[in-house]
mmCIF file of C-alpha atoms (C1' of nucleotides) in Angstrom:
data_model
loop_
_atom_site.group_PDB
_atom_site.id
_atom_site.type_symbol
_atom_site.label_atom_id
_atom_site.label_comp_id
_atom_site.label_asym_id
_atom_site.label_seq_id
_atom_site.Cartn_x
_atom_site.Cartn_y
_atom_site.Cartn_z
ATOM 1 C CA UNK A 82 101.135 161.886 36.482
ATOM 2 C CA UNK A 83 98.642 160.174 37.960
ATOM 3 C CA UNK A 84 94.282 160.164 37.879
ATOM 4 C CA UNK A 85 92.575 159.656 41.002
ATOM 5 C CA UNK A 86 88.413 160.321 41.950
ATOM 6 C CA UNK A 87 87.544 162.205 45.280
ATOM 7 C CA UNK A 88 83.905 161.849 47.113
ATOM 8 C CA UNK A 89 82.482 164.469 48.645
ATOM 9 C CA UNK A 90 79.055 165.113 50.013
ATOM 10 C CA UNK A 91 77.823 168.111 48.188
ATOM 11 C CA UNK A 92 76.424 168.930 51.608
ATOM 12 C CA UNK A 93 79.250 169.156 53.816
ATOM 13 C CA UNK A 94 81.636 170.252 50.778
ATOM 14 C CA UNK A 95 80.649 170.605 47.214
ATOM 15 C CA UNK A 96 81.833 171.140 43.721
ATOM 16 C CA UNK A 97 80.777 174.647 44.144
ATOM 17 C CA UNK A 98 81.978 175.246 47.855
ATOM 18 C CA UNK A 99 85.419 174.498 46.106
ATOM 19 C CA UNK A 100 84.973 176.749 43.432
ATOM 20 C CA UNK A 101 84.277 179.792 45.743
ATOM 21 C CA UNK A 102 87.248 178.528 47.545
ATOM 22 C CA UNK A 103 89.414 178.410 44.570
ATOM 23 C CA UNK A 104 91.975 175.605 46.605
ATOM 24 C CA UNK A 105 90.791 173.515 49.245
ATOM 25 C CA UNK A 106 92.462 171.106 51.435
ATOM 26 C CA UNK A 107 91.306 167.695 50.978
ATOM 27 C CA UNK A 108 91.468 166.085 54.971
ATOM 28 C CA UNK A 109 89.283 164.279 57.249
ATOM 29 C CA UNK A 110 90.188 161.287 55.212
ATOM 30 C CA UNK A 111 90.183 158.498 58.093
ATOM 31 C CA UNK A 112 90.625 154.979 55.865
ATOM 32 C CA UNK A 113 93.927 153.857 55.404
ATOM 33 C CA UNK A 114 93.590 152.650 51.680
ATOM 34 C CA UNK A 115 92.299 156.213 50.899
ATOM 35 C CA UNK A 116 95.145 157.761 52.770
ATOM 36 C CA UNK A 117 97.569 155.538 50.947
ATOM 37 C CA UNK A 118 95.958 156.938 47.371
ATOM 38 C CA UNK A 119 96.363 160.413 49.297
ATOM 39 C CA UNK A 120 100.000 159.880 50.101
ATOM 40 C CA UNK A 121 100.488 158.410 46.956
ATOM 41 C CA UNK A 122 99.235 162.082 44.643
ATOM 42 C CA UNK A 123 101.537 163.795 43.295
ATOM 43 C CA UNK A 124 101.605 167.965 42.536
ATOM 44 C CA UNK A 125 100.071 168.446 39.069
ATOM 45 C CA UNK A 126 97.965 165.059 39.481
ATOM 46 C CA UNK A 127 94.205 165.503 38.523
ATOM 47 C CA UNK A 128 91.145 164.102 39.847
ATOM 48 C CA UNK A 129 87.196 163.606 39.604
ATOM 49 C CA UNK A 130 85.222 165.371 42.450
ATOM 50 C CA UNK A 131 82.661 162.556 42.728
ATOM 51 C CA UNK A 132 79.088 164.105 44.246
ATOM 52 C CA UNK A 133 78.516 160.896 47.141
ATOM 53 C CA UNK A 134 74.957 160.203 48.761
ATOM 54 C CA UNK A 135 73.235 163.303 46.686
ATOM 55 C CA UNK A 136 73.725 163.717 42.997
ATOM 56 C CA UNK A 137 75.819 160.347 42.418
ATOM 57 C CA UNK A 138 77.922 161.961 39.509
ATOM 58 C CA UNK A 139 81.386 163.584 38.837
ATOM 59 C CA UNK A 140 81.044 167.216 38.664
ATOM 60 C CA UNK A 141 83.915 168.397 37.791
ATOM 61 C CA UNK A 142 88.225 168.119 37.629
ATOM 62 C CA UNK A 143 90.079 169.614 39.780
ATOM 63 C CA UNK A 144 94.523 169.647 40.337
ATOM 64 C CA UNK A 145 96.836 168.494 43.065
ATOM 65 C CA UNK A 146 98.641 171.643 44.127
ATOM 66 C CA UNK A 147 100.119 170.780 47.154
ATOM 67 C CA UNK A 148 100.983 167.386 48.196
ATOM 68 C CA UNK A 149 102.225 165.268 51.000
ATOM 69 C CA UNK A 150 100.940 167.393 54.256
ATOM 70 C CA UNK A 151 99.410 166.106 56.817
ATOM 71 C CA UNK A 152 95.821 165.980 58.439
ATOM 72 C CA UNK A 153 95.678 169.447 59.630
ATOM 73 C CA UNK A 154 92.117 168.335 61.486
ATOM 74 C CA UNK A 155 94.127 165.022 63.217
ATOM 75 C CA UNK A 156 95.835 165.156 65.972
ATOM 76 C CA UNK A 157 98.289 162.260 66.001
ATOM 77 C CA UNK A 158 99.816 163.293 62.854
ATOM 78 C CA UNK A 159 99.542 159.672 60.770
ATOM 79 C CA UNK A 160 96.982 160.476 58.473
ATOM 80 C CA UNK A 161 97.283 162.550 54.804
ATOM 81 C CA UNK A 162 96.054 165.189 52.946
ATOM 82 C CA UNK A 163 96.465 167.274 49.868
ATOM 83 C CA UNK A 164 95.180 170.331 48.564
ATOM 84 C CA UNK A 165 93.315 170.721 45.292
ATOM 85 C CA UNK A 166 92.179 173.480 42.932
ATOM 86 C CA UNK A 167 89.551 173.383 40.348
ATOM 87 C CA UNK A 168 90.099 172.849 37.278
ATOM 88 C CA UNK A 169 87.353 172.564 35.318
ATOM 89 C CA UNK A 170 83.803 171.691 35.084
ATOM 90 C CA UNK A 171 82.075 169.132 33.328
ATOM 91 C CA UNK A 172 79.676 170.223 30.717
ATOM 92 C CA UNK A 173 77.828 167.219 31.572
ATOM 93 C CA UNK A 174 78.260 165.601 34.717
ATOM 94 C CA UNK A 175 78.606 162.061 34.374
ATOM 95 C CA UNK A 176 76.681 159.847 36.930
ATOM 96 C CA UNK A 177 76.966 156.980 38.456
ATOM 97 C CA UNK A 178 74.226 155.215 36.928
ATOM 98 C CA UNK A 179 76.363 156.078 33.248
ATOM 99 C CA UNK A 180 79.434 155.145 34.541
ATOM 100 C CA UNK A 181 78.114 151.576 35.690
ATOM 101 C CA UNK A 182 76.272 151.176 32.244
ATOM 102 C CA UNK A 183 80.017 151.636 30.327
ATOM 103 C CA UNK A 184 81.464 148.426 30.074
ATOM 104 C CA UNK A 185 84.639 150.149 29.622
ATOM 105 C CA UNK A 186 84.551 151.298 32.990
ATOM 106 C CA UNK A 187 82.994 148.507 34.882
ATOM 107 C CA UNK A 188 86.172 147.471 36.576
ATOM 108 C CA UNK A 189 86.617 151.114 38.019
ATOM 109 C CA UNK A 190 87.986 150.944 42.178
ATOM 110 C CA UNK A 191 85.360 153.348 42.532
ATOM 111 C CA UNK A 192 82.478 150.069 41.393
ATOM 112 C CA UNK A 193 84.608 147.775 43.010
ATOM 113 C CA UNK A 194 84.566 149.471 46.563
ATOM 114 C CA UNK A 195 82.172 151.615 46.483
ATOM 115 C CA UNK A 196 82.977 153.141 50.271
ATOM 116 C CA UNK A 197 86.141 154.244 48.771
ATOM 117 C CA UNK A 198 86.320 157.840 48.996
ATOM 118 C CA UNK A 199 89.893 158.515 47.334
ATOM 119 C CA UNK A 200 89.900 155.798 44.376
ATOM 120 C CA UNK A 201 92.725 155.670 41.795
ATOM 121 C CA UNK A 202 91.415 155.783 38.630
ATOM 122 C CA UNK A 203 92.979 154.985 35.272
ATOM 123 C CA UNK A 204 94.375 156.837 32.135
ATOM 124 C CA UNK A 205 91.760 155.017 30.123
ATOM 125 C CA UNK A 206 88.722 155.702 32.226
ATOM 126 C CA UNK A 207 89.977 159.015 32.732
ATOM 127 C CA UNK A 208 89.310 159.433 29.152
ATOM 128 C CA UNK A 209 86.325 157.314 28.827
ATOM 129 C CA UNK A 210 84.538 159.727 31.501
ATOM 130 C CA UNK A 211 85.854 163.080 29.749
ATOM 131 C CA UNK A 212 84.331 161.501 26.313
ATOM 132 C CA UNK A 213 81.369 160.952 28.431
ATOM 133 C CA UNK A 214 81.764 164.501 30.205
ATOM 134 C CA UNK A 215 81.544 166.315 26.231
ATOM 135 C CA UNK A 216 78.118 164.759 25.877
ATOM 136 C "C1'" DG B 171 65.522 157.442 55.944
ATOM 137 C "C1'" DC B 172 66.856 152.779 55.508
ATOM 138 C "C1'" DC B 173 69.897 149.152 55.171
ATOM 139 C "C1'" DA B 174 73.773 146.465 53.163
ATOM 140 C "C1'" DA B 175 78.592 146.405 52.967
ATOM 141 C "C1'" DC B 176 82.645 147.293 54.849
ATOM 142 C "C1'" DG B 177 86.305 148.733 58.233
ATOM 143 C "C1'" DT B 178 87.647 149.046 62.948
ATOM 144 C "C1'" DT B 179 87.663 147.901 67.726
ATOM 145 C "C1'" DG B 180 88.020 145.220 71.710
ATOM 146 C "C1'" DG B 181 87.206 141.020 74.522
ATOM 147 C "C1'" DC B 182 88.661 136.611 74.912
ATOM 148 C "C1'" DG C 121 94.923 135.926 66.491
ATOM 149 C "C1'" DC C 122 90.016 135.362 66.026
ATOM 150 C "C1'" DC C 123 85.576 137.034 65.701
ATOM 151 C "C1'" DA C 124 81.485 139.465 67.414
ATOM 152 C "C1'" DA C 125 79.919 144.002 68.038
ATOM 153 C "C1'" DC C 126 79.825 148.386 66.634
ATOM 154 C "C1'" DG C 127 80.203 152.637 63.718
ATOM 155 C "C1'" DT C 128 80.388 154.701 59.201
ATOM 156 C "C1'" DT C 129 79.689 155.112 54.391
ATOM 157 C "C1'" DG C 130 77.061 155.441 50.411
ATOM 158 C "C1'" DG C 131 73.490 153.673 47.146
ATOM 159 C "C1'" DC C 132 68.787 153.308 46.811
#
DNA sequence: GCCAACGTTGGC
DNA sequence: GCCAACGTTGGC
């Protein structure tokens, strides 16, 4: 079981638009080291949905519930997808400017490269973010 | 809205 | 195979 963190611009698809949805399908993904991480999920896998360009914070954790399917929006059939339900919401989101203040989590993928928009991220700043998440 | 960083494309 | 040009992403 794997931890991964998915961008989204609240904008085109938010925390909330997946809510309402109850499962979305995670595609449009057009970066090969963030199809790799998509390839790579596994059913039951559980990830951050990261607020990009407005809000800067993770909003909330949501579960892989079907894996390995391709692009349904591509054409030539190479690039990945998954589909995700929501899990839970944070009681406090936890931004970016908090995450990059924890030294704990300064090595994150999501720091690192921050035009990642599938990062892995790891069972110890998985927890370090839910601590963070409780307030 | 701007711009830096990064990935991709295409000419040579 | 290199590298300049271009497009996109995402933080500010």
């Amino acid at each position: 079981m794997a931890y991964w963190l998915m961008k989204s611009e609240p904008f085109k698809y938010s925390w909330d638009d997946l809510v309402a949805e109850g499962e979305g399908t995670w595609d449009g993904v057009r970066n090969y080291q963030a199809r790799n991480n998509l390839a790579a999920m596994q059913v039951g896998d559980e990830a951050f949905f990261y607020h990009s360009r407005e809000g800067l914070e993770v909003v909330g954790i949501c579960t892989v519930s079907v894996a390995g399917i391709t692009d349904p929006t591509d054409e030539t059939g190479k690039w990945a997808a998954v589909k995700v339900k929501a899990k839970e919401k944070l009681a406090h989101p936890v931004t970016l400017v908090a995450i990059k203040a924890e030294p704990r989590l300064a090595e994150m993928q999501l720091i690192r490269q921050s035009r990642l928009s599938v990062c892995g991220v790891t069972p110890v700043e998985w927890q370090v973010i839910c601590e963070m998440a409780k307030g």
